[in-house]
PDB file of C-alpha atoms in Angstrom:
ATOM      1  CA  MET F   1      43.854 -77.199 -28.458  1.00 60.00           C
ATOM      2  CA  ARG F   2      47.254 -75.557 -28.679  1.00 74.00           C
ATOM      3  CA  ASP F   3      50.255 -76.926 -26.852  1.00 83.00           C
ATOM      4  CA  ILE F   4      51.009 -75.286 -23.543  1.00 80.00           C
ATOM      5  CA  ASP F   5      54.613 -74.859 -22.487  1.00 85.00           C
ATOM      6  CA  PRO F   6      54.640 -74.606 -18.683  1.00 83.00           C
ATOM      7  CA  ASN F   7      58.110 -73.064 -18.709  1.00 84.00           C
ATOM      8  CA  LYS F   8      56.913 -70.203 -20.917  1.00 86.00           C
ATOM      9  CA  CYS F   9      54.011 -69.603 -18.525  1.00 83.00           C
ATOM     10  CA  ILE F  10      56.310 -69.450 -15.532  1.00 86.00           C
ATOM     11  CA  ASP F  11      58.839 -67.304 -17.408  1.00 88.00           C
ATOM     12  CA  PHE F  12      56.077 -64.865 -18.353  1.00 88.00           C
ATOM     13  CA  ILE F  13      55.006 -64.580 -14.719  1.00 86.00           C
ATOM     14  CA  LEU F  14      58.578 -64.009 -13.576  1.00 88.00           C
ATOM     15  CA  GLU F  15      59.294 -61.467 -16.321  1.00 89.00           C
ATOM     16  CA  ASN F  16      56.152 -59.435 -15.628  1.00 88.00           C
ATOM     17  CA  ALA F  17      55.935 -59.641 -11.841  1.00 87.00           C
ATOM     18  CA  GLY F  18      58.192 -56.591 -11.478  1.00 89.00           C
ATOM     19  CA  LYS F  19      56.154 -54.601 -13.997  1.00 88.00           C
ATOM     20  CA  TYR F  20      52.990 -55.453 -12.091  1.00 88.00           C
ATOM     21  CA  ALA F  21      54.554 -54.412  -8.802  1.00 89.00           C
ATOM     22  CA  THR F  22      55.689 -51.125 -10.346  1.00 89.00           C
ATOM     23  CA  ALA F  23      52.221 -50.462 -11.766  1.00 89.00           C
ATOM     24  CA  LYS F  24      50.565 -51.171  -8.416  1.00 89.00           C
ATOM     25  CA  GLY F  25      53.092 -48.959  -6.630  1.00 90.00           C
ATOM     26  CA  GLU F  26      52.450 -46.119  -9.059  1.00 88.00           C
ATOM     27  CA  LEU F  27      48.715 -46.491  -8.579  1.00 89.00           C
ATOM     28  CA  ALA F  28      49.070 -46.427  -4.792  1.00 89.00           C
ATOM     29  CA  GLN F  29      51.312 -43.362  -5.008  1.00 88.00           C
ATOM     30  CA  LEU F  30      48.800 -41.492  -7.179  1.00 86.00           C
ATOM     31  CA  GLU F  31      45.888 -42.462  -4.931  1.00 86.00           C
ATOM     32  CA  THR F  32      47.782 -41.211  -1.895  1.00 84.00           C
ATOM     33  CA  PHE F  33      48.791 -37.990  -3.626  1.00 85.00           C
ATOM     34  CA  LYS F  34      45.167 -37.219  -4.496  1.00 81.00           C
ATOM     35  CA  SER F  35      44.365 -36.209  -0.907  1.00 80.00           C
ATOM     36  CA  SER F  36      47.581 -34.209  -0.582  1.00 81.00           C
ATOM     37  CA  LEU F  37      46.897 -32.318  -3.807  1.00 81.00           C
ATOM     38  CA  LYS F  38      43.375 -31.461  -2.704  1.00 80.00           C
ATOM     39  CA  ALA F  39      44.677 -30.205   0.641  1.00 80.00           C
ATOM     40  CA  MET F  40      47.366 -28.070  -1.009  1.00 80.00           C
ATOM     41  CA  ILE F  41      44.875 -26.489  -3.398  1.00 79.00           C
ATOM     42  CA  MET F  42      42.371 -25.885  -0.590  1.00 78.00           C
ATOM     43  CA  GLN F  43      45.099 -24.219   1.443  1.00 78.00           C
ATOM     44  CA  LYS F  44      45.811 -21.790  -1.413  1.00 79.00           C
ATOM     45  CA  ALA F  45      42.138 -20.839  -1.707  1.00 76.00           C
ATOM     46  CA  CYS F  46      41.150 -17.487  -0.277  1.00 76.00           C
ATOM     47  CA  GLU F  47      37.888 -18.910   1.034  1.00 74.00           C
ATOM     48  CA  GLN F  48      37.366 -19.441   4.751  1.00 77.00           C
ATOM     49  CA  THR F  49      34.940 -22.376   4.844  1.00 81.00           C
ATOM     50  CA  ILE F  50      35.994 -25.897   3.972  1.00 80.00           C
ATOM     51  CA  GLY F  51      33.098 -26.280   1.543  1.00 82.00           C
ATOM     52  CA  ALA F  52      34.148 -23.178  -0.362  1.00 78.00           C
ATOM     53  CA  GLN F  53      37.763 -24.340  -0.407  1.00 77.00           C
ATOM     54  CA  GLU F  54      36.685 -27.711  -1.862  1.00 76.00           C
ATOM     55  CA  ARG F  55      34.587 -25.912  -4.461  1.00 74.00           C
ATOM     56  CA  GLU F  56      37.706 -23.997  -5.508  1.00 73.00           C
ATOM     57  CA  ALA F  57      39.940 -27.076  -5.471  1.00 71.00           C
ATOM     58  CA  TYR F  58      37.988 -29.412  -7.753  1.00 69.00           C
ATOM     59  CA  PRO F  59      37.820 -27.292 -10.917  1.00 72.00           C
ATOM     60  CA  CYS F  60      41.560 -26.571 -10.967  1.00 74.00           C
ATOM     61  CA  GLN F  61      43.539 -28.329 -13.712  1.00 75.00           C
ATOM     62  CA  GLU F  62      45.621 -30.514 -11.404  1.00 80.00           C
ATOM     63  CA  CYS F  63      42.624 -32.553 -10.169  1.00 74.00           C
ATOM     64  CA  PRO F  64      41.396 -33.794 -13.581  1.00 78.00           C
ATOM     65  CA  ASP F  65      45.000 -34.449 -14.627  1.00 83.00           C
ATOM     66  CA  LEU F  66      45.565 -36.531 -11.515  1.00 84.00           C
ATOM     67  CA  CYS F  67      42.317 -38.423 -12.078  1.00 82.00           C
ATOM     68  CA  LYS F  68      43.429 -39.264 -15.629  1.00 86.00           C
ATOM     69  CA  ALA F  69      46.803 -40.452 -14.303  1.00 88.00           C
ATOM     70  CA  VAL F  70      45.053 -42.649 -11.742  1.00 88.00           C
ATOM     71  CA  GLY F  71      42.898 -44.078 -14.544  1.00 88.00           C
ATOM     72  CA  VAL F  72      45.927 -44.894 -16.695  1.00 89.00           C
ATOM     73  CA  ALA F  73      47.782 -46.434 -13.749  1.00 90.00           C
ATOM     74  CA  THR F  74      44.733 -48.537 -12.865  1.00 90.00           C
ATOM     75  CA  GLU F  75      44.414 -49.702 -16.466  1.00 91.00           C
ATOM     76  CA  ASN F  76      48.091 -50.729 -16.596  1.00 89.00           C
ATOM     77  CA  ALA F  77      47.927 -52.557 -13.265  1.00 90.00           C
ATOM     78  CA  GLU F  78      44.723 -54.418 -14.173  1.00 91.00           C
ATOM     79  CA  LYS F  79      46.056 -55.433 -17.586  1.00 91.00           C
ATOM     80  CA  LEU F  80      49.197 -56.886 -16.055  1.00 90.00           C
ATOM     81  CA  LYS F  81      47.185 -58.553 -13.290  1.00 90.00           C
ATOM     82  CA  TRP F  82      44.989 -60.421 -15.765  1.00 91.00           C
ATOM     83  CA  GLU F  83      47.904 -61.329 -18.035  1.00 90.00           C
ATOM     84  CA  LEU F  84      49.633 -62.878 -15.031  1.00 90.00           C
ATOM     85  CA  GLU F  85      46.425 -64.672 -14.043  1.00 90.00           C
ATOM     86  CA  ALA F  86      46.068 -66.042 -17.586  1.00 89.00           C
ATOM     87  CA  ALA F  87      49.615 -67.420 -17.413  1.00 89.00           C
ATOM     88  CA  ARG F  88      48.818 -69.081 -14.068  1.00 88.00           C
ATOM     89  CA  LEU F  89      45.672 -70.606 -15.547  1.00 88.00           C
ATOM     90  CA  ARG F  90      47.583 -71.887 -18.578  1.00 87.00           C
ATOM     91  CA  HIS F  91      50.039 -73.587 -16.256  1.00 89.00           C
ATOM     92  CA  ALA F  92      47.213 -75.111 -14.204  1.00 90.00           C
ATOM     93  CA  THR F  93      45.577 -76.322 -17.426  1.00 89.00           C
ATOM     94  CA  TRP F  94      48.836 -77.920 -18.490  1.00 89.00           C
ATOM     95  CA  GLN F  95      49.120 -79.691 -15.124  1.00 90.00           C
ATOM     96  CA  THR F  96      45.578 -81.033 -15.471  1.00 91.00           C
ATOM     97  CA  LEU F  97      46.234 -82.232 -19.018  1.00 87.00           C
ATOM     98  CA  GLU F  98      49.412 -83.981 -17.925  1.00 90.00           C
ATOM     99  CA  VAL F  99      47.582 -85.835 -15.149  1.00 91.00           C
ATOM    100  CA  SER F 100      44.838 -86.802 -17.581  1.00 89.00           C
ATOM    101  CA  ASN F 101      47.411 -88.050 -20.094  1.00 86.00           C
ATOM    102  CA  ARG F 102      49.154 -90.151 -17.439  1.00 88.00           C
ATOM    103  CA  ASN F 103      45.832 -91.654 -16.357  1.00 87.00           C
ATOM    104  CA  HIS F 104      44.926 -92.346 -19.968  1.00 85.00           C
ATOM    105  CA  ASP F 105      48.268 -94.054 -20.570  1.00 85.00           C
ATOM    106  CA  ARG F 106      47.826 -96.169 -17.413  1.00 86.00           C
ATOM    107  CA  ILE F 107      44.392 -97.318 -18.554  1.00 89.00           C
ATOM    108  CA  LEU F 108      45.654 -98.309 -21.993  1.00 86.00           C
ATOM    109  CA  LYS F 109      48.526-100.421 -20.619  1.00 79.00           C
TER     110      LYS F 109
END
């Protein structure tokens, strides 16, 4: 098993917490904008019924572009989330190993 440096784990969490927050904020912003974009496109449509306006809104280029942006933002946020979780788990593993080592040393004395 490789050595675990708890300080590196904590430093990693601290260094990447802001990136994670930014990624989550971007994702939330894109998710919120999705409804606004649909409404703006529907408003431009010459159709009278809501169903017809929706039909006109979905094929326009902005909707697939926004969906791709949401996908990328989700991917970035999830990657950072699991990297941070891995660092937390490494630190917890280190704590457990340290307790085990102390118990082992006590038994051998």
